[in-house]
C-alpha cells in the first residue's frame, strides 16, 4: 500500500464491478463490497496498481489535496493542430 500513496498523481473513475467480492479501501482501510457504488483509483494511471475505494473517501482525499489528478500535476500535451502550427 505504501507504493499506492507514493504516486505523484492519480486517475479516478467510477467502478463498474458486478462480481461478489470485498475489497479494502486504501484510503480508510475499511471493507468495501464490490456491489456497492465505489471508485477505482489508479496511481499514475497504472492499471495493475489500481485500488477500489469508497466514493466518500475519494472525495475527502481530493478535498484534502491527498489525491491529485494528472491534469493538476502535468500540463496537457498540445494537440496535433497546435504542434503542426508551431512547426510552420
Tab-separated table of C-alpha atoms in Angstrom:
chain	number	residue	atom	x	y	z
A	1	UNK	CA	0.000	0.000	0.000
A	2	UNK	CA	2.940	2.370	0.526
A	3	UNK	CA	3.549	2.331	-3.229
A	4	UNK	CA	-0.052	3.469	-3.726
A	5	UNK	CA	0.450	6.514	-1.508
A	6	UNK	CA	3.783	7.459	-3.121
A	7	UNK	CA	2.272	8.220	-6.547
A	8	UNK	CA	2.624	11.780	-7.851
A	9	UNK	CA	-0.856	11.752	-9.440
A	10	UNK	CA	-3.910	9.514	-9.795
A	11	UNK	CA	-6.647	8.642	-12.253
A	12	UNK	CA	-10.059	8.315	-10.591
A	13	UNK	CA	-13.128	6.801	-12.222
A	14	UNK	CA	-16.352	5.091	-11.181
A	15	UNK	CA	-16.059	1.334	-10.733
A	16	UNK	CA	-18.416	-0.992	-12.559
A	17	UNK	CA	-17.972	-4.316	-10.827
A	18	UNK	CA	-20.667	-6.987	-10.609
A	19	UNK	CA	-18.700	-9.809	-9.012
A	20	UNK	CA	-19.402	-10.629	-5.367
A	21	UNK	CA	-16.058	-9.580	-3.897
A	22	UNK	CA	-14.938	-7.465	-0.981
A	23	UNK	CA	-12.056	-5.008	-1.203
A	24	UNK	CA	-10.183	-2.937	1.356
A	25	UNK	CA	-10.248	0.798	0.752
A	26	UNK	CA	-6.651	2.104	0.528
A	27	UNK	CA	-7.702	5.456	1.966
A	28	UNK	CA	-9.521	4.413	5.149
A	29	UNK	CA	-8.697	0.708	5.465
A	30	UNK	CA	-12.382	-0.208	5.717
A	31	UNK	CA	-14.080	-3.043	3.885
A	32	UNK	CA	-15.811	-2.292	0.601
A	33	UNK	CA	-18.330	-4.679	-1.006
A	34	UNK	CA	-17.839	-4.628	-4.787
A	35	UNK	CA	-21.581	-4.497	-5.496
A	36	UNK	CA	-21.849	-1.142	-3.721
A	37	UNK	CA	-21.064	2.006	-5.729
A	38	UNK	CA	-17.402	2.947	-5.411
A	39	UNK	CA	-14.401	4.342	-7.318
A	40	UNK	CA	-11.304	2.918	-8.954
A	41	UNK	CA	-8.101	4.804	-8.181
A	42	UNK	CA	-5.094	4.209	-10.442
A	43	UNK	CA	-1.758	5.537	-9.156
A	44	UNK	CA	-0.083	7.336	-12.076
A	45	UNK	CA	-2.574	5.641	-14.417
A	46	UNK	CA	-1.046	2.193	-13.801
A	47	UNK	CA	-3.918	-0.311	-14.094
A	48	UNK	CA	-2.132	-3.203	-12.309
A	49	UNK	CA	-1.751	-0.944	-9.229
A	50	UNK	CA	-5.432	0.106	-9.204
A	51	UNK	CA	-7.379	0.029	-5.967
A	52	UNK	CA	-11.075	0.114	-5.160
A	53	UNK	CA	-12.054	2.912	-2.765
A	54	UNK	CA	-15.192	4.303	-1.130
A	55	UNK	CA	-16.573	7.250	-3.078
A	56	UNK	CA	-16.744	9.308	0.119
A	57	UNK	CA	-13.077	8.534	0.909
A	58	UNK	CA	-12.014	9.583	-2.588
A	59	UNK	CA	-13.973	12.829	-2.332
A	60	UNK	CA	-12.480	13.617	1.083
A	61	UNK	CA	-8.934	12.846	-0.099
A	62	UNK	CA	-9.491	15.089	-3.140
A	63	UNK	CA	-10.746	17.952	-0.923
A	64	UNK	CA	-7.749	17.496	1.390
A	65	UNK	CA	-5.303	17.557	-1.546
A	66	UNK	CA	-4.100	13.988	-0.956
A	67	UNK	CA	-5.294	12.631	-4.314
A	68	UNK	CA	-4.092	14.969	-7.093
A	69	UNK	CA	-5.209	14.212	-10.637
A	70	UNK	CA	-2.800	14.034	-13.554
A	71	UNK	CA	-4.123	17.227	-15.141
A	72	UNK	CA	-3.379	19.090	-11.889
A	73	UNK	CA	0.266	17.933	-11.859
A	74	UNK	CA	1.261	17.638	-15.512
A	75	UNK	CA	0.102	20.150	-18.108
A	76	UNK	CA	-1.775	18.570	-21.019
A	77	UNK	CA	0.200	17.970	-24.200
A	78	UNK	CA	-0.609	20.322	-27.060
A	79	UNK	CA	-2.969	18.829	-29.617
A	80	UNK	CA	-1.926	17.775	-33.102
A	81	UNK	CA	-3.063	21.047	-34.673
A	82	UNK	CA	-1.093	23.141	-32.163
A	83	UNK	CA	2.052	21.056	-32.766
A	84	UNK	CA	1.692	21.392	-36.560
A	85	UNK	CA	1.168	25.162	-36.350
A	86	UNK	CA	4.229	25.523	-34.130
A	87	UNK	CA	6.395	23.881	-36.817
A	88	UNK	CA	5.291	26.327	-39.506
